[in-house]
N, C-alpha and C. Protein backbone atom coordinates (compact mmCIF):
# COMPACT_ATOMS: atom_id res chain seq x y z
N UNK A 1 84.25 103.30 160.24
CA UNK A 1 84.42 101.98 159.70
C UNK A 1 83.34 101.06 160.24
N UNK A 2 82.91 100.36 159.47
CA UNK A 2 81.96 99.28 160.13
C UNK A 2 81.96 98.12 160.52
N UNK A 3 81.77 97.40 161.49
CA UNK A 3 81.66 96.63 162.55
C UNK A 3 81.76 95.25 161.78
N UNK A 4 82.51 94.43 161.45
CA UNK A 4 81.82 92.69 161.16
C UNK A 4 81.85 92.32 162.10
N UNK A 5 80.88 91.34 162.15
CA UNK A 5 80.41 90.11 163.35
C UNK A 5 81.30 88.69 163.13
N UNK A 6 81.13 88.43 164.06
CA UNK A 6 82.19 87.19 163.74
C UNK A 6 81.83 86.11 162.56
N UNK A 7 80.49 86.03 162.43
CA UNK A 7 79.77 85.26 161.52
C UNK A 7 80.33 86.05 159.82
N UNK A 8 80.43 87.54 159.98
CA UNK A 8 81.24 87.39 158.26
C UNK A 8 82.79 87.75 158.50
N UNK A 9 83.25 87.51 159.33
CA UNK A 9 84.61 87.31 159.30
C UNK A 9 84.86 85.66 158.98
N UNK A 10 84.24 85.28 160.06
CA UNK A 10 84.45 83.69 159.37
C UNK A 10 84.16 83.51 158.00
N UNK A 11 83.58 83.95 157.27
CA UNK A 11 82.59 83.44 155.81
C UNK A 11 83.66 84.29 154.90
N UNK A 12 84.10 85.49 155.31
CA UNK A 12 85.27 85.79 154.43
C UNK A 12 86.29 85.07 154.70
N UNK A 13 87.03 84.64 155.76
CA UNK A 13 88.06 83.46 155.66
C UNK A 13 87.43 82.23 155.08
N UNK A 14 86.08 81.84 155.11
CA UNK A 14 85.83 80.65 154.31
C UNK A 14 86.12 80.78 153.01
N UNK A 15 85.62 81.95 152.48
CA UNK A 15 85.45 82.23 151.20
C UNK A 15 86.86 82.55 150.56
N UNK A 16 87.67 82.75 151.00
CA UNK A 16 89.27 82.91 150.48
C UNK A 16 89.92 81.42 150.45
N UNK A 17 89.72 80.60 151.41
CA UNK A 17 90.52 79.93 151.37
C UNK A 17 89.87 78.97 150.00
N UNK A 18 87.93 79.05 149.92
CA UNK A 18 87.33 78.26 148.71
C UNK A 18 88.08 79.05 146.83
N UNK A 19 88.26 80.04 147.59
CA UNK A 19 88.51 81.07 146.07
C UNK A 19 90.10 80.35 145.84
N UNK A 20 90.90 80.10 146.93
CA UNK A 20 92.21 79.41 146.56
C UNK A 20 92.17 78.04 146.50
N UNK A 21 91.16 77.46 146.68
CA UNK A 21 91.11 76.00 146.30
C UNK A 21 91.17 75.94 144.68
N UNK A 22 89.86 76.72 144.33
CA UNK A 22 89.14 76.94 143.16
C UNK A 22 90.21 76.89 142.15
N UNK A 23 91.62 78.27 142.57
CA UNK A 23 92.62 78.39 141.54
C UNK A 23 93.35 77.27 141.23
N UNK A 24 93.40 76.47 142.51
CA UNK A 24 94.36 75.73 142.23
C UNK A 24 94.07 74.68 141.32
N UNK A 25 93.01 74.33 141.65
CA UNK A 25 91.73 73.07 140.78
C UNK A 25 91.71 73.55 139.37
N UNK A 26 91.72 75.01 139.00
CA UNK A 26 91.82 75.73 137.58
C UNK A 26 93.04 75.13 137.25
N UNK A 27 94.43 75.14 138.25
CA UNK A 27 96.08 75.07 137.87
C UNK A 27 95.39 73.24 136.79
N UNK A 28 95.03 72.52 137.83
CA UNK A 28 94.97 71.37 137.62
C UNK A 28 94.60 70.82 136.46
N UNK A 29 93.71 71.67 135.93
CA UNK A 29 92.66 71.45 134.65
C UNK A 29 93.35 72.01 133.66
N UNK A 30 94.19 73.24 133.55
CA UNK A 30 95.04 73.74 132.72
C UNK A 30 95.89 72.60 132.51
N UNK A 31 96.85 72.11 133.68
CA UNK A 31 97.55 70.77 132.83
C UNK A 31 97.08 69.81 132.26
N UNK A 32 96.10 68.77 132.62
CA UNK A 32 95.47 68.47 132.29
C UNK A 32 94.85 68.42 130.65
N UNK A 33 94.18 69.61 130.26
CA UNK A 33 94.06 69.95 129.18
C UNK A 33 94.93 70.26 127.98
N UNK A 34 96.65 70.19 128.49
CA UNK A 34 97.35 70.12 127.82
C UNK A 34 98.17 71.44 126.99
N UNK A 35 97.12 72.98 127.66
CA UNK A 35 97.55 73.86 127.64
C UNK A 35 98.57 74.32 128.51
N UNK A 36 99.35 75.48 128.21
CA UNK A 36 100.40 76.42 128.75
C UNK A 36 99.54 76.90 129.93
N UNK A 37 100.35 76.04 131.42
CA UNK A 37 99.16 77.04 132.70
C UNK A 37 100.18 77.64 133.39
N UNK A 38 101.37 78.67 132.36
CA UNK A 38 101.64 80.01 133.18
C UNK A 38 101.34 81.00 133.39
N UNK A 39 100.23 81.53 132.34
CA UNK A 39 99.01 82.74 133.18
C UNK A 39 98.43 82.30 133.86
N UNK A 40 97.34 81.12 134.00
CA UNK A 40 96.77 80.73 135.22
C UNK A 40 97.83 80.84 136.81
N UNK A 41 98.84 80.22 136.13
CA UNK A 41 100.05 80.47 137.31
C UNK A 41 100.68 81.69 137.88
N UNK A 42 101.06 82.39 137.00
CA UNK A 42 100.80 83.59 137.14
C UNK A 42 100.20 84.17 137.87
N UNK A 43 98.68 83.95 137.50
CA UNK A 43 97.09 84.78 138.49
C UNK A 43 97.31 84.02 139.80
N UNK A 44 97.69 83.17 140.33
CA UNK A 44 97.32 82.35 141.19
C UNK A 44 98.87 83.23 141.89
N UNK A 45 100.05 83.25 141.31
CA UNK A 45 100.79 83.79 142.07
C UNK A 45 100.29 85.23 142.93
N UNK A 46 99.86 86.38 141.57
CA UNK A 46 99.37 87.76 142.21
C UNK A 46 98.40 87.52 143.29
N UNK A 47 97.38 87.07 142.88
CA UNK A 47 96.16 86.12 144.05
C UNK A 47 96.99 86.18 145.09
N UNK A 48 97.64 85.04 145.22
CA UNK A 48 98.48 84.68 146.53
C UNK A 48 99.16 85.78 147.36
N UNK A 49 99.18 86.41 146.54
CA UNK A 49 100.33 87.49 147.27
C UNK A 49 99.51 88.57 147.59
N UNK A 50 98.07 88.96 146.80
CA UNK A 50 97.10 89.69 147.83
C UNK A 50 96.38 89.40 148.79
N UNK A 51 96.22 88.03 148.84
CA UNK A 51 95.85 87.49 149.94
C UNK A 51 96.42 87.81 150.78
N UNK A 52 98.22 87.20 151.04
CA UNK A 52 98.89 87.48 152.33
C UNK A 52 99.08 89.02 152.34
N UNK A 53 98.98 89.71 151.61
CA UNK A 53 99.02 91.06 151.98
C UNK A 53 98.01 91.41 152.84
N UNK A 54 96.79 91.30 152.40
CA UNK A 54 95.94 91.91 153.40
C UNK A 54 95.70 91.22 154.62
N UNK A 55 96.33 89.56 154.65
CA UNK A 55 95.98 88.98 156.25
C UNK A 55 97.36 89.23 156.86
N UNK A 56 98.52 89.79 156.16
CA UNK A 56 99.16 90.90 156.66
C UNK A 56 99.16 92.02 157.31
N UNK A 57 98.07 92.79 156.91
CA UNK A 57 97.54 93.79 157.52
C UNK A 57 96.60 93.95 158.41
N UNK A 58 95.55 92.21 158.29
CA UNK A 58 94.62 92.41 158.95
C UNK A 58 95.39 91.61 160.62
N UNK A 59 96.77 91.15 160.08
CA UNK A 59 97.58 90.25 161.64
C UNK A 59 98.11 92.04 162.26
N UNK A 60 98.37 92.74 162.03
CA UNK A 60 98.79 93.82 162.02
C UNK A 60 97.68 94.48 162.57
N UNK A 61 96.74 94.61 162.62
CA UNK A 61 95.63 95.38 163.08
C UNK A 61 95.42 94.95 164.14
N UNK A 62 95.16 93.43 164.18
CA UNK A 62 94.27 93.19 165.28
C UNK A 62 95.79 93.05 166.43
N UNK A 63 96.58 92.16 165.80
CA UNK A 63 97.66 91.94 166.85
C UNK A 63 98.65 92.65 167.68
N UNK A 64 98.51 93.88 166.65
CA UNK A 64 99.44 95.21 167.29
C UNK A 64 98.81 96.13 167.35
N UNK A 65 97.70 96.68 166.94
CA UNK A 65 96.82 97.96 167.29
C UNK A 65 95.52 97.85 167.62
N UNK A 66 95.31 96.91 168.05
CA UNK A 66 93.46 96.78 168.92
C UNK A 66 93.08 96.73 168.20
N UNK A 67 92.59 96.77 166.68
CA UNK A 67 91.79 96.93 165.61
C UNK A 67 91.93 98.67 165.02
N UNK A 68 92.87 99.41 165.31
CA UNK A 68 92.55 100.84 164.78
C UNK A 68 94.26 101.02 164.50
N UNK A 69 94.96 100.39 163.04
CA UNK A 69 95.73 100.63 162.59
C UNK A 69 95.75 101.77 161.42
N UNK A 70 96.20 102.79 161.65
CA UNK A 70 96.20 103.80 160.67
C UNK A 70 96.91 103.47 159.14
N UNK A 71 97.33 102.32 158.95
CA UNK A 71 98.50 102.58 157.57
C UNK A 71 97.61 101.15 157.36
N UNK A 72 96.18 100.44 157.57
CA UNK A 72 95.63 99.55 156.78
C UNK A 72 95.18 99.84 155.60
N UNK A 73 94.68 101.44 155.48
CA UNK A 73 94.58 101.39 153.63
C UNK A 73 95.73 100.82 152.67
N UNK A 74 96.85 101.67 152.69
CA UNK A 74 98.37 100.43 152.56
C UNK A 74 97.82 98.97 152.18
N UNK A 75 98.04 98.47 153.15
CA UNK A 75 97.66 97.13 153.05
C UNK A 75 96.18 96.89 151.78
N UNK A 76 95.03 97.40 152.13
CA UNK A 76 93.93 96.80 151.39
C UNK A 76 94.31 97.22 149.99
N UNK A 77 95.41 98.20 149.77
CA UNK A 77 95.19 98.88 148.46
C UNK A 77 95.86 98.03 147.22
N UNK A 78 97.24 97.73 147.98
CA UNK A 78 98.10 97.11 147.55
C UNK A 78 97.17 95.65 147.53
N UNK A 79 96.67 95.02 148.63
CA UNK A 79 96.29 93.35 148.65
C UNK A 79 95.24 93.58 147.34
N UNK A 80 94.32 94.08 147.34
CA UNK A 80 93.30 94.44 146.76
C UNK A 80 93.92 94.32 145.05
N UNK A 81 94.82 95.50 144.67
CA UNK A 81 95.46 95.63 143.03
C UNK A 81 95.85 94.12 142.82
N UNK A 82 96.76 93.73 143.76
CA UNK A 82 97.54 92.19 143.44
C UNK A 82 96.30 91.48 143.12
N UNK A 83 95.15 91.41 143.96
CA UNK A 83 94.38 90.53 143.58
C UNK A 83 93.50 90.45 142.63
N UNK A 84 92.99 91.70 141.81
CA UNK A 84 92.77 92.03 141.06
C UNK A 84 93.97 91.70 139.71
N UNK A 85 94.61 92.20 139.38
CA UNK A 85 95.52 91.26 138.70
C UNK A 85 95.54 90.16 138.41
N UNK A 86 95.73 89.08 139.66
CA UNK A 86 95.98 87.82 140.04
C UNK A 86 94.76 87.64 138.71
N UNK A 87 92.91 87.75 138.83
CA UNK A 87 91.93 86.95 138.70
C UNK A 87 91.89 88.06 137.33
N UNK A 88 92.13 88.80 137.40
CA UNK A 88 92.48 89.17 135.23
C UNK A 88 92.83 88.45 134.42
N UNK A 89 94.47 88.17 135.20
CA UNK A 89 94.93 86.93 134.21
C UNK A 89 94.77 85.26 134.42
N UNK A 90 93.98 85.12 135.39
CA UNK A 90 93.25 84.05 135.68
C UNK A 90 91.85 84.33 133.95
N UNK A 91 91.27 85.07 134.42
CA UNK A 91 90.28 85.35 133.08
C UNK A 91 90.84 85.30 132.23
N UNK A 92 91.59 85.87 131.46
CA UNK A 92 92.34 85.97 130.66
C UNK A 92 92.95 84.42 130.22
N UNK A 93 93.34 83.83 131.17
CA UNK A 93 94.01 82.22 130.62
C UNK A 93 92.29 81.87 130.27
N UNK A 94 91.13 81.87 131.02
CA UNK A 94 89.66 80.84 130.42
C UNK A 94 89.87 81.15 129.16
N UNK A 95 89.57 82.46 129.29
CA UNK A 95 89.54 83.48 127.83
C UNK A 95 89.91 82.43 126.74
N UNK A 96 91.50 82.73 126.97
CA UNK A 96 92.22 82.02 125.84
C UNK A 96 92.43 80.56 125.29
N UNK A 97 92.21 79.72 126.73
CA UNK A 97 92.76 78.43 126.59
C UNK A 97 91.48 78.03 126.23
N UNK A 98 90.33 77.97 126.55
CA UNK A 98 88.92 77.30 126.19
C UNK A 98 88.87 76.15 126.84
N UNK A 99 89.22 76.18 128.17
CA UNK A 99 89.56 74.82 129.55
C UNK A 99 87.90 74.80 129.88
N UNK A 100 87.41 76.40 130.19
CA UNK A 100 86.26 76.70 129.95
C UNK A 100 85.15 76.89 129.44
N UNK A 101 83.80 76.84 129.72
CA UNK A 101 83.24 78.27 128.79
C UNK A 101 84.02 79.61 129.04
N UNK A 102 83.93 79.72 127.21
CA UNK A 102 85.02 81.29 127.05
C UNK A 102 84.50 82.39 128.15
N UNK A 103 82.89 82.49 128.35
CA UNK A 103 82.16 83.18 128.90
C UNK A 103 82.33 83.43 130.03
N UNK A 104 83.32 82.18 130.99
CA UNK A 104 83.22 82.89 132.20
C UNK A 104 84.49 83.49 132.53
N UNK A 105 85.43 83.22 131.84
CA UNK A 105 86.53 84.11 131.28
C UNK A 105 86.54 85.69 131.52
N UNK A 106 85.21 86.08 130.42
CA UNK A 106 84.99 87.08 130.01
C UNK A 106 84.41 87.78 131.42
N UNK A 107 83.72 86.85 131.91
CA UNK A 107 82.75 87.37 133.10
C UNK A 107 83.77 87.42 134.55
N UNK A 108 84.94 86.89 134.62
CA UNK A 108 85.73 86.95 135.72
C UNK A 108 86.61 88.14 135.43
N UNK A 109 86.98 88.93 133.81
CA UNK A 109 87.37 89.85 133.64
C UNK A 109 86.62 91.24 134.17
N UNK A 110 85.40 90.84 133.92
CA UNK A 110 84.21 91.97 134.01
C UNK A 110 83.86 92.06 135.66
N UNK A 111 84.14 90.77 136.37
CA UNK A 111 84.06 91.09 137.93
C UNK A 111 85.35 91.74 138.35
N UNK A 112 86.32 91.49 138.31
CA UNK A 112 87.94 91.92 138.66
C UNK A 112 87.92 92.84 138.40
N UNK A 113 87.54 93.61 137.06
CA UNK A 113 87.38 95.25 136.65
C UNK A 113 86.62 96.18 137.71
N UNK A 114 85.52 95.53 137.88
CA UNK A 114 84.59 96.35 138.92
C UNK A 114 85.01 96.04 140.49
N UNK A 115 85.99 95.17 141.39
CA UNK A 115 86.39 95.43 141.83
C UNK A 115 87.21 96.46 142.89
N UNK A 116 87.87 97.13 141.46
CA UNK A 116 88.22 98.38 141.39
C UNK A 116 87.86 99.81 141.98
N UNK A 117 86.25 99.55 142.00
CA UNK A 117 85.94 100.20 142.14
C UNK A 117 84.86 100.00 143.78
N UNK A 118 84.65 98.77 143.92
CA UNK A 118 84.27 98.15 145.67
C UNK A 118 84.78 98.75 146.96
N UNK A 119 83.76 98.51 147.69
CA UNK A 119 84.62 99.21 148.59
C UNK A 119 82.83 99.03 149.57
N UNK A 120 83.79 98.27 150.68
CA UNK A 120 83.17 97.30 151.88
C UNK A 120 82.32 97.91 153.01
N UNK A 121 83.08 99.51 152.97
CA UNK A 121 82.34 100.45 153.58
C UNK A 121 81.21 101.12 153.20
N UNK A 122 80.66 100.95 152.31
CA UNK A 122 79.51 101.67 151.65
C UNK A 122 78.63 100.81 150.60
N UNK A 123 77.87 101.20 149.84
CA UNK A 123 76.67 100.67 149.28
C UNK A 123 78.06 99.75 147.94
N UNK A 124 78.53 100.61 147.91
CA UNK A 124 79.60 100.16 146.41
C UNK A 124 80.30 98.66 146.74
N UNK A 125 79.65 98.29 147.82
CA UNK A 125 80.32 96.96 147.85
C UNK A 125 79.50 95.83 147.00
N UNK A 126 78.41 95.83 146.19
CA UNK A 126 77.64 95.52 145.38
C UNK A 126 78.26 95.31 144.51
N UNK A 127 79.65 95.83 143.94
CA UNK A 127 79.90 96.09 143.29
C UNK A 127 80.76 94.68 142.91
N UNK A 128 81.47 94.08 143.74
CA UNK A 128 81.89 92.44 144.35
C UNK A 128 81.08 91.56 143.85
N UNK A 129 79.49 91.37 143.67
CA UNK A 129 78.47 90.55 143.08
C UNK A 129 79.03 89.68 142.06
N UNK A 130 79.03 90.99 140.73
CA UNK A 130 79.60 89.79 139.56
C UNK A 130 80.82 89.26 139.65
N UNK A 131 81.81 89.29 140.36
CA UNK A 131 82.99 88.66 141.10
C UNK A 131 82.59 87.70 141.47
N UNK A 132 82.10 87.84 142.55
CA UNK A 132 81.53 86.60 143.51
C UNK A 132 81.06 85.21 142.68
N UNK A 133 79.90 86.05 141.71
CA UNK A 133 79.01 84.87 140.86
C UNK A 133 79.86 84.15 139.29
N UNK A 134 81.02 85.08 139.41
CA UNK A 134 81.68 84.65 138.15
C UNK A 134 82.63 84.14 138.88
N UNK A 135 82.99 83.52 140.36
CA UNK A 135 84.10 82.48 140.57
C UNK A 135 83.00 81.47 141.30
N UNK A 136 82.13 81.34 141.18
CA UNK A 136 81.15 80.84 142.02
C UNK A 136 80.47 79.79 140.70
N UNK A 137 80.34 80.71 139.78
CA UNK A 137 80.33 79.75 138.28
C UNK A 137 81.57 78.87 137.95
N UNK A 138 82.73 79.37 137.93
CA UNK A 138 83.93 78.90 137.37
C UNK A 138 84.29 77.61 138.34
N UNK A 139 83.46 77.78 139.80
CA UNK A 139 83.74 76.63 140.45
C UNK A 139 82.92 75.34 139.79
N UNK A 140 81.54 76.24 139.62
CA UNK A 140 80.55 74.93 139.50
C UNK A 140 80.99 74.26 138.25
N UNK A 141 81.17 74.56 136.91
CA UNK A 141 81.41 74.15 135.99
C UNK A 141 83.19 73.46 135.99
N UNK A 142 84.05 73.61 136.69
CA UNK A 142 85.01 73.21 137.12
C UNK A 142 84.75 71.76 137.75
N UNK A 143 83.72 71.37 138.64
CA UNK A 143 83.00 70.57 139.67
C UNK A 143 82.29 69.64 138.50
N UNK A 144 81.95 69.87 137.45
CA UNK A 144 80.54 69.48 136.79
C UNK A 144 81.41 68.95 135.81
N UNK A 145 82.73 69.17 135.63
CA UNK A 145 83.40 68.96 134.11
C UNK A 145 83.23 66.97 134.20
N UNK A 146 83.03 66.77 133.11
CA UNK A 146 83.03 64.86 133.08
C UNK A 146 83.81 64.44 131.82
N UNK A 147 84.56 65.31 131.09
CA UNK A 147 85.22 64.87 130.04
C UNK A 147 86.94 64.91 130.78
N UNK A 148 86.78 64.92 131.74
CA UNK A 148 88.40 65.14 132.47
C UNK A 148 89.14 66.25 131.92
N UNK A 149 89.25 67.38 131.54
CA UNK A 149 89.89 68.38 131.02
C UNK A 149 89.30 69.60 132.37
């Protein structure tokens, strides 16, 4: 397994807690706009619940086994599906409702899919990119909106 430094442990807790701001700011704009935001709600629930799964596992690692807990795949597999889910039907509401561009909808479907297939230990963690840049978009244009919707 490989080593993080404290510098991307912090930046992944930064980056979770910005990815749950983000949803919630999506919740906001869904009402707002006057659409149905129980798939967004929805995604934000699964989200939520892979989150605490894996800082479930990761309180579990460090707090009860020094860092070398044998049953953390468990944990990432399960946190990991929920969260994947969660940002499907997060895509899936841009998709539909048009709160968005449809596009990044499409493009938060197409990161969440490849997900799937990531994996932190090896080169395949590349694979996270269009994830990253398709909630990283959904923020900016979220940030940039001036018609209040």
């Amino acid at each position: 397994m490989r080593e993080a430094t404290g510098l991307v442990t912090g930046l992944q807790a930064v980056s979770a807690v910005l990815v749950a701001v983000g949803v919630i700011g999506l919740i906001l704009v869904a009402r707002r706009s006057g659409r149905s935001p129980r798939t967004v709600q929805s995604g934000l629930l699964f989200a939520a619940a892979g989150f605490l799964v894996l800082l479930g596992g990761v309180s579990i690692q460090v707090l009860l086994h020094g860092g070398d807990f044998g049953g953390m795949p468990y944990f990432v597999v399960t946190g990991m599906l929920l969260l994947i889910v969660g940002f499907v039907l997060i895509g899936i509401f841009i998709l539909r409702s048009g709160v968005l561009p449809r596009w990044l909808g499409a493009a938060l479907l197409f990161g969440a899919a490849l997900l799937i297939a990531a994996n932190e230990q090896t080169a395949a963690v590349l694979l996270a990119i269009p994830f990253a840049l398709s909630i990283a978009a959904t923020g900016y244009f979220m940030w940039t909106q001036k018609d209040g919707t």
